[in-house]
Structure formats: C-alpha cells, structure tokens
Amino acid sequence: MTSVLDLVDAHVAYGPFKALFGVDLSIDMGEAVALLGANGAGKSTVARVVSGLVPLSEGRLVLNGDDMTGAAAWRIRRAGVLQVPEGRGIFGSLSVEENLTIGLLMEPRARRRELLREAFDRFELLAERRSQRAGTLSGGQQRLLALAVALIDPPTLLVADELSLGLAPGILDEIYASLAELKRQGTSLLIIEQQTERALDMADRAVVLSRGLVAYDGEPSDAVAVAGAMLGPASS
Ligand code: ATP
C-alpha cells in the first residue's frame, strides 16, 4: 500500500514548550485515520505539521514518498494536502460561486458549468447563497464551502481539525456526508474531532496521542477502550 503521509519521529516546540516528542504517523492512500487524545495532547499540532503551518524541530514529513520536511505551506498544499477549517481554503472577498470556480479556470466553460451545478445540487445551502461574499457566511457555512471546493478538486489528504466545533447537527450531517464522499473518491482523511464517535465511525484506523506521543495505533473499535481513561470526560 502506498503512503500519502509518513510523519517520522516528529518533534515540535513552541518556544521553550515542547508539544511533540517523537510522533510517528502514516496514512495510506484512501485511508481515514481518527486522531484522538485529551486536550493539549498535541492533535492540532500534528495537523499543523502535516499542513506545513508549524515546523518540525526534529523528524521528517514525507508526502506521497517525497520528503517535504521544512517545505512552505503552499508547497504542501500543492502536494495535495488540504487542512480545514484552518487556512480554510476559501477566499473571503470572493462570492460562493467564484470560490467554487476559481480552481477551474483552465477547464472548458461547459465542464465548469457542470461541476458547479453538481456542487450546488450537493449543497443546496450554498446554491441559495451563490452570490454572497464567502467572508460573510457563518463559520459552518464556510466549512461547508471549503469542503465543496475540495470535492471539486479532491486533495490527496484532507486534514479535518475540529470541523464540528460549534455547529448545528444539520450542517454537521452534511459535513460528514461530504467527508464520506471525499473518501469514496480516494482522498485520505486525518480526522480530529471532539465528537469521537463521528470520527471513529468513519475511520479505518485510530491513533491516540498522549502528551505529545503516540499511545495507541490500531483498530478504531479498540481505541475507545484503550483511550477511554486517557480521553476523560472533557473529550467525550
Ligand atoms: P485541544 O484538543 O485542546 O485543541 P490538542 O491535542 O489539539 O488540544 P495542541 O493544540 O496541539 O493540542 O497543543 C499541544 C500543546 O501545545 C498544548 O499544551 C498547548 O497548550 C501547546 N500549544 C499549542 N499551540 C501553542 C502555541 N502557539 N504556543 C505555545 N504553546 C502552544
């Protein structure tokens, strides 16, 4: 199986504070991995490292077999990694429709129209707001738009860090449906979620972080038992 991600012996420090102490994490093509752990365990730090938003102090970041350690975030995005909602992947000053078509300018007009129609069929809520500036959408709607953009031009690896934070259940169902669709299209997923059941339902594998180290890497069903004590009530 080909890895889309190999994070090898990842160490990260924020100034004098060390957040990761040698994390190994691999994700295969088309695989969905849920990353769990108590508050402060280092989950978002892993997400930022994978997206090139935080540098490694030691270790390696390998994407699709290419060593991308130290690469700028835009190069990592070009290599096929998209993180939502951080660096949302949308342009606030452009309309919903412009955000959906901006990556399609090289496509023939008919193909552009077809892809746009598919996106609006999929997300009625966005169709109703096609002319609205993306920056004026609610947080949940912006997350949905970022996923709609991702579905038009699927990334190799989607890093979803707390997508559900503060969202109503209705929009959450839509967001998880689009994650499932991305997975069906072959995108690998790294899902960080306080609502662990949702992430574990989708996951092929679960990784549990504890204090900047991998404490478990295996079956999602066993992760619940293994991580239960570690996650504590704050993350349930
Ligand atoms: P949460 O679920 O609370 O978001 P997390 O598992 O995602 O937690 P991280 O956000 O990766 O954890 O944080 C790991 C550790 O690094 C925490 O102790 C946090 O306080 C610290 N940390 C995170 N970002 C910074 C920063 N910019 N500067 C200093 N310390 C930070």
PDB file of C-alpha atoms and ligand atoms in Angstrom:
ATOM      1  CA  MET A   1       0.000   0.000   0.000  1.00  0.00           C
ATOM      2  CA  THR A   2       1.291   3.480  -0.841  1.00  0.00           C
ATOM      3  CA  SER A   3       1.543   6.018   1.964  1.00  0.00           C
ATOM      4  CA  VAL A   4       0.264   9.518   1.343  1.00  0.00           C
ATOM      5  CA  LEU A   5       1.691  10.591   4.683  1.00  0.00           C
ATOM      6  CA  ASP A   6       4.685   9.457   6.703  1.00  0.00           C
ATOM      7  CA  LEU A   7       5.401  11.578   9.707  1.00  0.00           C
ATOM      8  CA  VAL A   8       8.597  10.209  11.205  1.00  0.00           C
ATOM      9  CA  ASP A   9       9.856  10.934  14.723  1.00  0.00           C
ATOM     10  CA  ALA A  10       8.150  14.334  14.749  1.00  0.00           C
ATOM     11  CA  HIS A  11       9.276  16.766  17.422  1.00  0.00           C
ATOM     12  CA  VAL A  12       7.716  20.229  17.760  1.00  0.00           C
ATOM     13  CA  ALA A  13       8.418  23.039  20.197  1.00  0.00           C
ATOM     14  CA  TYR A  14       6.550  26.308  20.680  1.00  0.00           C
ATOM     15  CA  GLY A  15       9.416  28.403  22.027  1.00  0.00           C
ATOM     16  CA  PRO A  16      10.616  26.645  25.172  1.00  0.00           C
ATOM     17  CA  PHE A  17       7.463  24.459  25.325  1.00  0.00           C
ATOM     18  CA  LYS A  18       7.721  21.026  23.713  1.00  0.00           C
ATOM     19  CA  ALA A  19       4.436  19.776  22.269  1.00  0.00           C
ATOM     20  CA  LEU A  20       5.516  16.639  20.311  1.00  0.00           C
ATOM     21  CA  PHE A  21       8.187  14.195  21.453  1.00  0.00           C
ATOM     22  CA  GLY A  22       8.708  11.854  18.501  1.00  0.00           C
ATOM     23  CA  VAL A  23       5.381  11.129  16.808  1.00  0.00           C
ATOM     24  CA  ASP A  24       5.205   8.526  14.029  1.00  0.00           C
ATOM     25  CA  LEU A  25       2.078   8.606  11.889  1.00  0.00           C
ATOM     26  CA  SER A  26       1.461   7.055   8.476  1.00  0.00           C
ATOM     27  CA  ILE A  27      -1.685   7.201   6.365  1.00  0.00           C
ATOM     28  CA  ASP A  28      -2.276   5.028   3.312  1.00  0.00           C
ATOM     29  CA  MET A  29      -3.933   6.119   0.115  1.00  0.00           C
ATOM     30  CA  GLY A  30      -7.691   6.317   0.659  1.00  0.00           C
ATOM     31  CA  GLU A  31      -7.404   5.555   4.361  1.00  0.00           C
ATOM     32  CA  ALA A  32      -9.269   7.509   7.063  1.00  0.00           C
ATOM     33  CA  VAL A  33      -7.473   7.923  10.388  1.00  0.00           C
ATOM     34  CA  ALA A  34      -9.076   9.383  13.510  1.00  0.00           C
ATOM     35  CA  LEU A  35      -6.614  11.201  15.758  1.00  0.00           C
ATOM     36  CA  LEU A  36      -7.786  11.207  19.367  1.00  0.00           C
ATOM     37  CA  GLY A  37      -6.378  12.456  22.639  1.00  0.00           C
ATOM     38  CA  ALA A  38      -7.128  14.623  25.635  1.00  0.00           C
ATOM     39  CA  ASN A  39      -6.990  18.415  25.426  1.00  0.00           C
ATOM     40  CA  GLY A  40      -3.422  19.529  24.900  1.00  0.00           C
ATOM     41  CA  ALA A  41      -2.215  16.070  23.778  1.00  0.00           C
ATOM     42  CA  GLY A  42      -0.866  17.548  20.538  1.00  0.00           C
ATOM     43  CA  LYS A  43      -3.557  16.699  17.959  1.00  0.00           C
ATOM     44  CA  SER A  44      -3.775  20.171  16.398  1.00  0.00           C
ATOM     45  CA  THR A  45      -0.001  20.392  16.405  1.00  0.00           C
ATOM     46  CA  VAL A  46       0.170  17.205  14.319  1.00  0.00           C
ATOM     47  CA  ALA A  47      -2.429  18.687  11.949  1.00  0.00           C
ATOM     48  CA  ARG A  48      -0.396  21.900  11.604  1.00  0.00           C
ATOM     49  CA  VAL A  49       2.820  19.971  10.958  1.00  0.00           C
ATOM     50  CA  VAL A  50       1.169  17.894   8.235  1.00  0.00           C
ATOM     51  CA  SER A  51      -0.162  21.098   6.605  1.00  0.00           C
ATOM     52  CA  GLY A  52       3.180  22.891   6.857  1.00  0.00           C
ATOM     53  CA  LEU A  53       1.877  25.516   9.280  1.00  0.00           C
ATOM     54  CA  VAL A  54       4.277  24.573  12.082  1.00  0.00           C
ATOM     55  CA  PRO A  55       7.904  23.486  11.524  1.00  0.00           C
ATOM     56  CA  LEU A  56       9.451  20.326  12.905  1.00  0.00           C
ATOM     57  CA  SER A  57      12.395  20.769  15.244  1.00  0.00           C
ATOM     58  CA  GLU A  58      13.353  17.140  14.565  1.00  0.00           C
ATOM     59  CA  GLY A  59      11.986  14.394  12.346  1.00  0.00           C
ATOM     60  CA  ARG A  60      10.653  14.175   8.801  1.00  0.00           C
ATOM     61  CA  LEU A  61       7.466  14.932   6.896  1.00  0.00           C
ATOM     62  CA  VAL A  62       7.087  12.726   3.824  1.00  0.00           C
ATOM     63  CA  LEU A  63       4.146  13.179   1.432  1.00  0.00           C
ATOM     64  CA  ASN A  64       3.480  10.636  -1.319  1.00  0.00           C
ATOM     65  CA  GLY A  65       7.050   9.423  -0.884  1.00  0.00           C
ATOM     66  CA  ASP A  66       8.598  12.901  -1.251  1.00  0.00           C
ATOM     67  CA  ASP A  67      10.469  14.427   1.659  1.00  0.00           C
ATOM     68  CA  MET A  68       8.674  17.729   2.368  1.00  0.00           C
ATOM     69  CA  THR A  69      10.355  18.493   5.690  1.00  0.00           C
ATOM     70  CA  GLY A  70      10.610  22.266   6.054  1.00  0.00           C
ATOM     71  CA  ALA A  71       8.522  22.963   2.931  1.00  0.00           C
ATOM     72  CA  ALA A  72       6.305  26.062   2.912  1.00  0.00           C
ATOM     73  CA  ALA A  73       2.559  25.601   3.436  1.00  0.00           C
ATOM     74  CA  TRP A  74       1.764  26.497  -0.187  1.00  0.00           C
ATOM     75  CA  ARG A  75       4.094  23.735  -1.456  1.00  0.00           C
ATOM     76  CA  ILE A  76       2.418  21.243   0.840  1.00  0.00           C
ATOM     77  CA  ARG A  77      -0.983  22.401  -0.422  1.00  0.00           C
ATOM     78  CA  ARG A  78       0.267  21.927  -3.967  1.00  0.00           C
ATOM     79  CA  ALA A  79       1.413  18.423  -2.997  1.00  0.00           C
ATOM     80  CA  GLY A  80      -2.243  17.656  -2.269  1.00  0.00           C
ATOM     81  CA  VAL A  81      -2.746  18.340   1.451  1.00  0.00           C
ATOM     82  CA  LEU A  82      -5.717  20.498   2.419  1.00  0.00           C
ATOM     83  CA  GLN A  83      -6.495  21.437   6.001  1.00  0.00           C
ATOM     84  CA  VAL A  84      -9.961  22.589   7.030  1.00  0.00           C
ATOM     85  CA  PRO A  85     -11.029  24.738   8.720  1.00  0.00           C
ATOM     86  CA  GLU A  86      -7.598  26.254   9.470  1.00  0.00           C
ATOM     87  CA  GLY A  87      -6.415  28.078   6.346  1.00  0.00           C
ATOM     88  CA  ARG A  88      -9.951  27.353   5.158  1.00  0.00           C
ATOM     89  CA  GLY A  89      -9.029  27.181   1.511  1.00  0.00           C
ATOM     90  CA  ILE A  90     -11.596  29.813   0.607  1.00  0.00           C
ATOM     91  CA  PHE A  91     -11.356  33.496  -0.318  1.00  0.00           C
ATOM     92  CA  GLY A  92     -13.483  35.744   1.887  1.00  0.00           C
ATOM     93  CA  SER A  93     -13.709  38.607  -0.593  1.00  0.00           C
ATOM     94  CA  LEU A  94     -14.980  36.373  -3.422  1.00  0.00           C
ATOM     95  CA  SER A  95     -18.519  35.077  -3.813  1.00  0.00           C
ATOM     96  CA  VAL A  96     -19.523  31.479  -3.099  1.00  0.00           C
ATOM     97  CA  GLU A  97     -19.711  30.792  -6.832  1.00  0.00           C
ATOM     98  CA  GLU A  98     -16.322  32.388  -7.530  1.00  0.00           C
ATOM     99  CA  ASN A  99     -14.743  30.279  -4.785  1.00  0.00           C
ATOM    100  CA  LEU A 100     -16.137  27.157  -6.391  1.00  0.00           C
ATOM    101  CA  THR A 101     -14.929  28.036  -9.881  1.00  0.00           C
ATOM    102  CA  ILE A 102     -11.578  29.699  -9.176  1.00  0.00           C
ATOM    103  CA  GLY A 103      -9.705  26.407  -9.452  1.00  0.00           C
ATOM    104  CA  LEU A 104     -11.481  25.567 -12.697  1.00  0.00           C
ATOM    105  CA  LEU A 105     -10.414  28.476 -14.890  1.00  0.00           C
ATOM    106  CA  MET A 106      -8.454  26.151 -17.164  1.00  0.00           C
ATOM    107  CA  GLU A 107     -11.487  23.901 -17.698  1.00  0.00           C
ATOM    108  CA  PRO A 108     -13.746  24.379 -20.723  1.00  0.00           C
ATOM    109  CA  ARG A 109     -16.781  26.542 -19.921  1.00  0.00           C
ATOM    110  CA  ALA A 110     -19.258  23.649 -20.283  1.00  0.00           C
ATOM    111  CA  ARG A 111     -17.270  21.478 -17.879  1.00  0.00           C
ATOM    112  CA  ARG A 112     -17.071  24.372 -15.399  1.00  0.00           C
ATOM    113  CA  ARG A 113     -20.838  24.795 -15.509  1.00  0.00           C
ATOM    114  CA  GLU A 114     -21.378  21.082 -14.990  1.00  0.00           C
ATOM    115  CA  LEU A 115     -19.058  20.922 -11.950  1.00  0.00           C
ATOM    116  CA  LEU A 116     -20.703  23.997 -10.477  1.00  0.00           C
ATOM    117  CA  ARG A 117     -24.164  22.509 -10.954  1.00  0.00           C
ATOM    118  CA  GLU A 118     -23.019  19.295  -9.224  1.00  0.00           C
ATOM    119  CA  ALA A 119     -21.677  21.321  -6.286  1.00  0.00           C
ATOM    120  CA  PHE A 120     -24.923  23.262  -5.941  1.00  0.00           C
ATOM    121  CA  ASP A 121     -27.002  20.070  -6.232  1.00  0.00           C
ATOM    122  CA  ARG A 122     -24.919  18.586  -3.449  1.00  0.00           C
ATOM    123  CA  PHE A 123     -25.127  21.645  -1.185  1.00  0.00           C
ATOM    124  CA  GLU A 124     -28.436  23.422  -1.564  1.00  0.00           C
ATOM    125  CA  LEU A 125     -27.452  25.825   1.193  1.00  0.00           C
ATOM    126  CA  LEU A 126     -24.573  27.088  -0.944  1.00  0.00           C
ATOM    127  CA  ALA A 127     -26.775  27.349  -4.032  1.00  0.00           C
ATOM    128  CA  GLU A 128     -29.060  29.726  -2.152  1.00  0.00           C
ATOM    129  CA  ARG A 129     -26.029  31.879  -1.330  1.00  0.00           C
ATOM    130  CA  ARG A 130     -24.161  31.644  -4.631  1.00  0.00           C
ATOM    131  CA  SER A 131     -23.675  35.430  -4.956  1.00  0.00           C
ATOM    132  CA  GLN A 132     -22.898  36.061  -1.288  1.00  0.00           C
ATOM    133  CA  ARG A 133     -19.338  37.003  -0.318  1.00  0.00           C
ATOM    134  CA  ALA A 134     -17.756  33.964   1.353  1.00  0.00           C
ATOM    135  CA  GLY A 135     -16.390  36.099   4.189  1.00  0.00           C
ATOM    136  CA  THR A 136     -19.932  36.916   5.286  1.00  0.00           C
ATOM    137  CA  LEU A 137     -21.017  33.258   5.615  1.00  0.00           C
ATOM    138  CA  SER A 138     -21.314  31.718   9.078  1.00  0.00           C
ATOM    139  CA  GLY A 139     -18.473  29.526  10.343  1.00  0.00           C
ATOM    140  CA  GLY A 140     -20.366  26.345   9.496  1.00  0.00           C
ATOM    141  CA  GLN A 141     -21.276  27.568   6.026  1.00  0.00           C
ATOM    142  CA  GLN A 142     -17.634  28.481   5.369  1.00  0.00           C
ATOM    143  CA  ARG A 143     -16.567  24.970   6.394  1.00  0.00           C
ATOM    144  CA  LEU A 144     -19.160  23.557   4.027  1.00  0.00           C
ATOM    145  CA  LEU A 145     -17.877  25.785   1.208  1.00  0.00           C
ATOM    146  CA  ALA A 146     -14.289  24.669   1.855  1.00  0.00           C
ATOM    147  CA  LEU A 147     -15.424  21.051   1.559  1.00  0.00           C
ATOM    148  CA  ALA A 148     -17.431  21.839  -1.581  1.00  0.00           C
ATOM    149  CA  VAL A 149     -14.266  23.346  -3.118  1.00  0.00           C
ATOM    150  CA  ALA A 150     -12.304  20.262  -2.004  1.00  0.00           C
ATOM    151  CA  LEU A 151     -14.873  17.962  -3.625  1.00  0.00           C
ATOM    152  CA  ILE A 152     -14.494  19.717  -6.979  1.00  0.00           C
ATOM    153  CA  ASP A 153     -10.728  19.219  -6.937  1.00  0.00           C
ATOM    154  CA  PRO A 154     -10.156  16.473  -4.347  1.00  0.00           C
ATOM    155  CA  PRO A 155      -6.957  16.708  -2.285  1.00  0.00           C
ATOM    156  CA  THR A 156      -4.791  13.649  -1.723  1.00  0.00           C
ATOM    157  CA  LEU A 157      -5.058  14.131   2.028  1.00  0.00           C
ATOM    158  CA  LEU A 158      -7.686  16.167   3.837  1.00  0.00           C
ATOM    159  CA  VAL A 159      -6.806  17.213   7.368  1.00  0.00           C
ATOM    160  CA  ALA A 160     -10.030  17.950   9.263  1.00  0.00           C
ATOM    161  CA  ASP A 161      -9.322  19.600  12.607  1.00  0.00           C
ATOM    162  CA  GLU A 162     -12.454  20.037  14.732  1.00  0.00           C
ATOM    163  CA  LEU A 163     -14.775  20.504  11.796  1.00  0.00           C
ATOM    164  CA  SER A 164     -17.813  20.130  14.013  1.00  0.00           C
ATOM    165  CA  LEU A 165     -16.842  22.762  16.576  1.00  0.00           C
ATOM    166  CA  GLY A 166     -19.867  24.904  17.381  1.00  0.00           C
ATOM    167  CA  LEU A 167     -22.021  23.580  14.524  1.00  0.00           C
ATOM    168  CA  ALA A 168     -25.699  22.639  14.494  1.00  0.00           C
ATOM    169  CA  PRO A 169     -26.388  18.910  13.926  1.00  0.00           C
ATOM    170  CA  GLY A 170     -27.950  19.517  10.476  1.00  0.00           C
ATOM    171  CA  ILE A 171     -24.886  21.124   8.960  1.00  0.00           C
ATOM    172  CA  LEU A 172     -22.720  18.559  10.740  1.00  0.00           C
ATOM    173  CA  ASP A 173     -24.502  15.735   8.926  1.00  0.00           C
ATOM    174  CA  GLU A 174     -23.806  17.495   5.628  1.00  0.00           C
ATOM    175  CA  ILE A 175     -20.158  17.973   6.549  1.00  0.00           C
ATOM    176  CA  TYR A 176     -19.708  14.301   7.439  1.00  0.00           C
ATOM    177  CA  ALA A 177     -21.536  13.236   4.297  1.00  0.00           C
ATOM    178  CA  SER A 178     -19.044  15.250   2.245  1.00  0.00           C
ATOM    179  CA  LEU A 179     -16.125  13.682   4.124  1.00  0.00           C
ATOM    180  CA  ALA A 180     -17.540  10.249   3.283  1.00  0.00           C
ATOM    181  CA  GLU A 181     -17.864  11.263  -0.361  1.00  0.00           C
ATOM    182  CA  LEU A 182     -14.274  12.514  -0.450  1.00  0.00           C
ATOM    183  CA  LYS A 183     -13.153   9.179   0.979  1.00  0.00           C
ATOM    184  CA  ARG A 184     -15.131   7.322  -1.672  1.00  0.00           C
ATOM    185  CA  GLN A 185     -13.326   9.399  -4.297  1.00  0.00           C
ATOM    186  CA  GLY A 186      -9.994   8.180  -2.902  1.00  0.00           C
ATOM    187  CA  THR A 187      -8.967  11.058  -0.631  1.00  0.00           C
ATOM    188  CA  SER A 188      -7.175  10.058   2.579  1.00  0.00           C
ATOM    189  CA  LEU A 189      -8.506  11.646   5.752  1.00  0.00           C
ATOM    190  CA  LEU A 190      -6.954  12.686   9.040  1.00  0.00           C
ATOM    191  CA  ILE A 191      -9.875  13.499  11.333  1.00  0.00           C
ATOM    192  CA  ILE A 192      -9.529  15.271  14.660  1.00  0.00           C
ATOM    193  CA  GLU A 193     -12.823  15.587  16.465  1.00  0.00           C
ATOM    194  CA  GLN A 194     -14.096  16.186  19.964  1.00  0.00           C
ATOM    195  CA  GLN A 195     -17.155  14.163  18.979  1.00  0.00           C
ATOM    196  CA  THR A 196     -15.088  10.996  18.799  1.00  0.00           C
ATOM    197  CA  GLU A 197     -17.978   8.697  17.756  1.00  0.00           C
ATOM    198  CA  ARG A 198     -18.387  10.563  14.464  1.00  0.00           C
ATOM    199  CA  ALA A 199     -14.672  10.340  13.685  1.00  0.00           C
ATOM    200  CA  LEU A 200     -14.418   6.693  14.751  1.00  0.00           C
ATOM    201  CA  ASP A 201     -17.448   5.733  12.659  1.00  0.00           C
ATOM    202  CA  MET A 202     -15.635   6.908   9.521  1.00  0.00           C
ATOM    203  CA  ALA A 203     -12.157   5.770  10.471  1.00  0.00           C
ATOM    204  CA  ASP A 204     -10.287   2.716   9.189  1.00  0.00           C
ATOM    205  CA  ARG A 205      -7.755   3.233  11.987  1.00  0.00           C
ATOM    206  CA  ALA A 206      -7.432   5.280  15.157  1.00  0.00           C
ATOM    207  CA  VAL A 207      -4.351   6.882  16.666  1.00  0.00           C
ATOM    208  CA  VAL A 208      -4.376   8.123  20.242  1.00  0.00           C
ATOM    209  CA  LEU A 209      -1.952  10.816  21.349  1.00  0.00           C
ATOM    210  CA  SER A 210      -0.964  11.343  24.939  1.00  0.00           C
ATOM    211  CA  ARG A 211       1.299  14.204  25.982  1.00  0.00           C
ATOM    212  CA  GLY A 212       2.911  14.522  22.592  1.00  0.00           C
ATOM    213  CA  LEU A 213       3.448  10.794  21.991  1.00  0.00           C
ATOM    214  CA  VAL A 214       1.513   8.034  20.213  1.00  0.00           C
ATOM    215  CA  ALA A 215      -0.146   5.902  22.886  1.00  0.00           C
ATOM    216  CA  TYR A 216      -2.189   3.697  20.521  1.00  0.00           C
ATOM    217  CA  ASP A 217      -2.342   2.973  16.806  1.00  0.00           C
ATOM    218  CA  GLY A 218      -4.852   0.369  15.623  1.00  0.00           C
ATOM    219  CA  GLU A 219      -8.482  -0.668  15.278  1.00  0.00           C
ATOM    220  CA  PRO A 220     -10.978   2.151  15.910  1.00  0.00           C
ATOM    221  CA  SER A 221     -13.180  -0.185  17.966  1.00  0.00           C
ATOM    222  CA  ASP A 222     -10.342  -0.966  20.398  1.00  0.00           C
ATOM    223  CA  ALA A 223      -9.250   2.671  20.556  1.00  0.00           C
ATOM    224  CA  VAL A 224     -12.333   3.564  22.551  1.00  0.00           C
ATOM    225  CA  ALA A 225     -11.426   1.142  25.319  1.00  0.00           C
ATOM    226  CA  VAL A 226      -7.702   1.865  25.192  1.00  0.00           C
ATOM    227  CA  ALA A 227      -8.162   5.607  25.117  1.00  0.00           C
ATOM    228  CA  GLY A 228     -11.214   5.872  27.351  1.00  0.00           C
ATOM    229  CA  ALA A 229      -9.310   6.675  30.505  1.00  0.00           C
ATOM    230  CA  MET A 230      -6.912   8.959  28.662  1.00  0.00           C
ATOM    231  CA  LEU A 231      -9.585  10.958  26.852  1.00  0.00           C
ATOM    232  CA  GLY A 232     -11.506  11.668  30.033  1.00  0.00           C
ATOM    233  CA  PRO A 233     -14.866  13.380  30.258  1.00  0.00           C
ATOM    234  CA  ALA A 234     -13.631  16.610  28.610  1.00  0.00           C
ATOM    235  CA  SER A 235     -13.289  14.906  25.211  1.00  0.00           C
ATOM    236  CA  SER A 236     -16.337  12.690  25.225  1.00  0.00           C
TER     237      SER A 236
HETATM  238  P1  ATP B   1      -7.075  20.602  22.039  1.00  0.00           P
HETATM  239  O1  ATP B   1      -7.975  19.415  21.908  1.00  0.00           O
HETATM  240  O2  ATP B   1      -7.255  21.317  23.353  1.00  0.00           O
HETATM  241  O3  ATP B   1      -7.062  21.512  20.858  1.00  0.00           O
HETATM  242  P2  ATP B   1      -4.661  19.371  21.100  1.00  0.00           P
HETATM  243  O4  ATP B   1      -4.496  17.925  21.388  1.00  0.00           O
HETATM  244  O5  ATP B   1      -5.089  19.763  19.746  1.00  0.00           O
HETATM  245  O6  ATP B   1      -5.612  20.007  22.177  1.00  0.00           O
HETATM  246  P3  ATP B   1      -2.446  21.166  20.673  1.00  0.00           P
HETATM  247  O7  ATP B   1      -3.331  22.315  20.340  1.00  0.00           O
HETATM  248  O8  ATP B   1      -1.669  20.511  19.612  1.00  0.00           O
HETATM  249  O9  ATP B   1      -3.279  20.049  21.461  1.00  0.00           O
HETATM  250  O10 ATP B   1      -1.465  21.645  21.823  1.00  0.00           O
HETATM  251  C1  ATP B   1      -0.454  20.807  22.367  1.00  0.00           C
HETATM  252  C2  ATP B   1       0.263  21.603  23.445  1.00  0.00           C
HETATM  253  O11 ATP B   1       0.959  22.690  22.835  1.00  0.00           O
HETATM  254  C3  ATP B   1      -0.698  22.209  24.477  1.00  0.00           C
HETATM  255  O12 ATP B   1      -0.083  22.125  25.744  1.00  0.00           O
HETATM  256  C4  ATP B   1      -0.830  23.642  24.029  1.00  0.00           C
HETATM  257  O13 ATP B   1      -1.052  24.498  25.133  1.00  0.00           O
HETATM  258  C5  ATP B   1       0.528  23.927  23.397  1.00  0.00           C
HETATM  259  N1  ATP B   1       0.430  24.904  22.302  1.00  0.00           N
HETATM  260  C6  ATP B   1      -0.347  24.803  21.218  1.00  0.00           C
HETATM  261  N2  ATP B   1      -0.191  25.864  20.405  1.00  0.00           N
HETATM  262  C7  ATP B   1       0.713  26.670  21.013  1.00  0.00           C
HETATM  263  C8  ATP B   1       1.311  27.912  20.683  1.00  0.00           C
HETATM  264  N3  ATP B   1       1.017  28.565  19.557  1.00  0.00           N
HETATM  265  N4  ATP B   1       2.207  28.433  21.571  1.00  0.00           N
HETATM  266  C9  ATP B   1       2.519  27.778  22.700  1.00  0.00           C
HETATM  267  N5  ATP B   1       2.020  26.602  23.064  1.00  0.00           N
HETATM  268  C10 ATP B   1       1.108  26.040  22.242  1.00  0.00           C
END
